[in-house]
């Protein structure tokens, strides 16, 4: 059972990596701002 889970997980991880690369290439994935100003005055 553990071997089957490991194989399934590896396939999903490879698919996810391909999808992430495609999304970055097409510009569909917009990263959040690195430094968000979250200070609240008052």
GROMACS .gro file of N, CA, C and O in nm:
model
  168
    1UNK      N    1   0.084  -0.119   0.000
    1UNK     CA    2   0.000   0.000   0.000
    1UNK      C    3   0.088   0.125   0.000
    1UNK      O    4   0.060   0.221  -0.071
    2UNK      N    5   0.193   0.123   0.079
    2UNK     CA    6   0.283   0.238   0.086
    2UNK      C    7   0.350   0.263  -0.050
    2UNK      O    8   0.368   0.378  -0.090
    3UNK      N    9   0.384   0.155  -0.120
    3UNK     CA   10   0.445   0.171  -0.252
    3UNK      C   11   0.348   0.234  -0.350
    3UNK      O   12   0.385   0.322  -0.430
    4UNK      N   13   0.222   0.192  -0.346
    4UNK     CA   14   0.122   0.249  -0.434
    4UNK      C   15   0.102   0.397  -0.404
    4UNK      O   16   0.091   0.480  -0.495
    5UNK      N   17   0.097   0.432  -0.275
    5UNK     CA   18   0.082   0.572  -0.237
    5UNK      C   19   0.201   0.654  -0.285
    5UNK      O   20   0.185   0.765  -0.336
    6UNK      N   21   0.321   0.600  -0.268
    6UNK     CA   22   0.442   0.670  -0.312
    6UNK      C   23   0.442   0.694  -0.462
    6UNK      O   24   0.478   0.801  -0.510
    7UNK      N   25   0.399   0.595  -0.538
    7UNK     CA   26   0.393   0.608  -0.683
    7UNK      C   27   0.289   0.713  -0.723
    7UNK      O   28   0.316   0.799  -0.807
    8UNK      N   29   0.173   0.709  -0.660
    8UNK     CA   30   0.068   0.806  -0.688
    8UNK      C   31   0.115   0.947  -0.654
    8UNK      O   32   0.095   1.040  -0.731
    9UNK      N   33   0.180   0.962  -0.540
    9UNK     CA   34   0.228   1.093  -0.498
    9UNK      C   35   0.332   1.147  -0.595
    9UNK      O   36   0.332   1.267  -0.627
   10UNK      N   37   0.421   1.062  -0.643
   10UNK     CA   38   0.525   1.105  -0.736
   10UNK      C   39   0.463   1.153  -0.867
   10UNK      O   40   0.504   1.255  -0.921
   11UNK      N   41   0.363   1.082  -0.916
   11UNK     CA   42   0.296   1.123  -1.040
   11UNK      C   43   0.227   1.259  -1.022
   11UNK      O   44   0.234   1.346  -1.109
   12UNK      N   45   0.160   1.277  -0.910
   12UNK     CA   46   0.091   1.403  -0.882
   12UNK      C   47   0.192   1.518  -0.871
   12UNK      O   48   0.167   1.629  -0.917
   13UNK      N   49   0.305   1.493  -0.807
   13UNK     CA   50   0.408   1.596  -0.791
   13UNK      C   51   0.465   1.637  -0.927
   13UNK      O   52   0.487   1.756  -0.953
   14UNK      N   53   0.488   1.539  -1.015
   14UNK     CA   54   0.541   1.571  -1.147
   14UNK      C   55   0.439   1.651  -1.228
   14UNK      O   56   0.475   1.746  -1.297
   15UNK      N   57   0.311   1.614  -1.219
   15UNK     CA   58   0.206   1.687  -1.288
   15UNK      C   59   0.197   1.830  -1.236
   15UNK      O   60   0.186   1.925  -1.313
   16UNK      N   61   0.205   1.845  -1.104
   16UNK     CA   62   0.199   1.978  -1.044
   16UNK      C   63   0.316   2.065  -1.088
   16UNK      O   64   0.299   2.185  -1.112
   17UNK      N   65   0.434   2.007  -1.098
   17UNK     CA   66   0.551   2.083  -1.140
   17UNK      C   67   0.536   2.130  -1.284
   17UNK      O   68   0.569   2.245  -1.317
   18UNK      N   69   0.484   2.043  -1.371
   18UNK     CA   70   0.462   2.082  -1.511
   18UNK      C   71   0.359   2.195  -1.520
   18UNK      O   72   0.374   2.290  -1.595
   19UNK      N   73   0.251   2.182  -1.441
   19UNK     CA   74   0.146   2.283  -1.442
   19UNK      C   75   0.198   2.417  -1.391
   19UNK      O   76   0.168   2.522  -1.447
   20UNK      N   77   0.278   2.415  -1.285
   20UNK     CA   78   0.334   2.538  -1.230
   20UNK      C   79   0.424   2.606  -1.333
   20UNK      O   80   0.416   2.728  -1.352
   21UNK      N   81   0.507   2.529  -1.401
   21UNK     CA   82   0.596   2.585  -1.502
   21UNK      C   83   0.515   2.649  -1.615
   21UNK      O   84   0.546   2.759  -1.661
   22UNK      N   85   0.408   2.580  -1.659
   22UNK     CA   86   0.324   2.633  -1.766
   22UNK      C   87   0.256   2.762  -1.722
   22UNK      O   88   0.251   2.859  -1.797
   23UNK      N   89   0.203   2.764  -1.599
   23UNK     CA   90   0.134   2.883  -1.551
   23UNK      C   91   0.228   3.002  -1.541
   23UNK      O   92   0.191   3.115  -1.574
   24UNK      N   93   0.351   2.980  -1.498
   24UNK     CA   94   0.449   3.088  -1.490
   24UNK      C   95   0.485   3.137  -1.630
   24UNK      O   96   0.498   3.257  -1.654
   25UNK      N   97   0.501   3.043  -1.724
   25UNK     CA   98   0.538   3.078  -1.861
   25UNK      C   99   0.430   3.161  -1.929
   25UNK      O  100   0.459   3.258  -1.999
   26UNK      N  101   0.303   3.126  -1.906
   26UNK     CA  102   0.191   3.195  -1.970
   26UNK      C  103   0.152   3.324  -1.898
   26UNK      O  104   0.073   3.402  -1.949
   27UNK      N  105   0.206   3.344  -1.778
   27UNK     CA  106   0.173   3.464  -1.702
   27UNK      C  107   0.041   3.454  -1.629
   27UNK      O  108  -0.018   3.554  -1.590
   28UNK      N  109  -0.008   3.332  -1.608
   28UNK     CA  110  -0.135   3.313  -1.539
   28UNK      C  111  -0.118   3.318  -1.388
   28UNK      O  112  -0.212   3.341  -1.315
   29UNK      N  113   0.005   3.293  -1.343
   29UNK     CA  114   0.032   3.290  -1.199
   29UNK      C  115   0.096   3.423  -1.161
   29UNK      O  116   0.207   3.453  -1.202
   30UNK      N  117   0.025   3.503  -1.084
   30UNK     CA  118   0.077   3.633  -1.043
   30UNK      C  119   0.121   3.621  -0.897
   30UNK      O  120   0.039   3.596  -0.810
   31UNK      N  121   0.251   3.638  -0.871
   31UNK     CA  122   0.298   3.626  -0.733
   31UNK      C  123   0.251   3.743  -0.649
   31UNK      O  124   0.234   3.854  -0.701
   32UNK      N  125   0.229   3.722  -0.521
   32UNK     CA  126   0.188   3.831  -0.434
   32UNK      C  127   0.305   3.927  -0.411
   32UNK      O  128   0.421   3.889  -0.432
   33UNK      N  129   0.278   4.050  -0.370
   33UNK     CA  130   0.389   4.143  -0.342
   33UNK      C  131   0.476   4.089  -0.228
   33UNK      O  132   0.424   4.029  -0.133
   34UNK      N  133   0.606   4.108  -0.241
   34UNK     CA  134   0.697   4.052  -0.142
   34UNK      C  135   0.688   4.125  -0.009
   34UNK      O  136   0.695   4.064   0.097
   35UNK      N  137   0.673   4.257  -0.014
   35UNK     CA  138   0.666   4.336   0.109
   35UNK      C  139   0.535   4.411   0.114
   35UNK      O  140   0.522   4.517   0.056
   36UNK      N  141   0.438   4.355   0.182
   36UNK     CA  142   0.308   4.422   0.195
   36UNK      C  143   0.309   4.506   0.321
   36UNK      O  144   0.352   4.460   0.427
   37UNK      N  145   0.263   4.628   0.310
   37UNK     CA  146   0.256   4.717   0.426
   37UNK      C  147   0.131   4.682   0.506
   37UNK      O  148   0.021   4.718   0.467
   38UNK      N  149   0.148   4.615   0.619
   38UNK     CA  150   0.034   4.571   0.697
   38UNK      C  151   0.019   4.647   0.828
   38UNK      O  152  -0.058   4.608   0.913
   39UNK      N  153   0.097   4.755   0.846
   39UNK     CA  154   0.087   4.831   0.969
   39UNK      C  155  -0.042   4.912   0.970
   39UNK      O  156  -0.075   4.977   0.872
   40UNK      N  157  -0.111   4.909   1.082
   40UNK     CA  158  -0.237   4.983   1.096
   40UNK      C  159  -0.211   5.103   1.186
   40UNK      O  160  -0.166   5.088   1.300
   41UNK      N  161  -0.240   5.220   1.134
   41UNK     CA  162  -0.221   5.342   1.214
   41UNK      C  163  -0.346   5.368   1.297
   41UNK      O  164  -0.456   5.343   1.253
   42UNK      N  165  -0.323   5.418   1.416
   42UNK     CA  166  -0.438   5.454   1.494
   42UNK      C  167  -0.422   5.409   1.630
   42UNK      O  168  -0.461   5.396   1.729
   0.00000   0.00000   0.00000
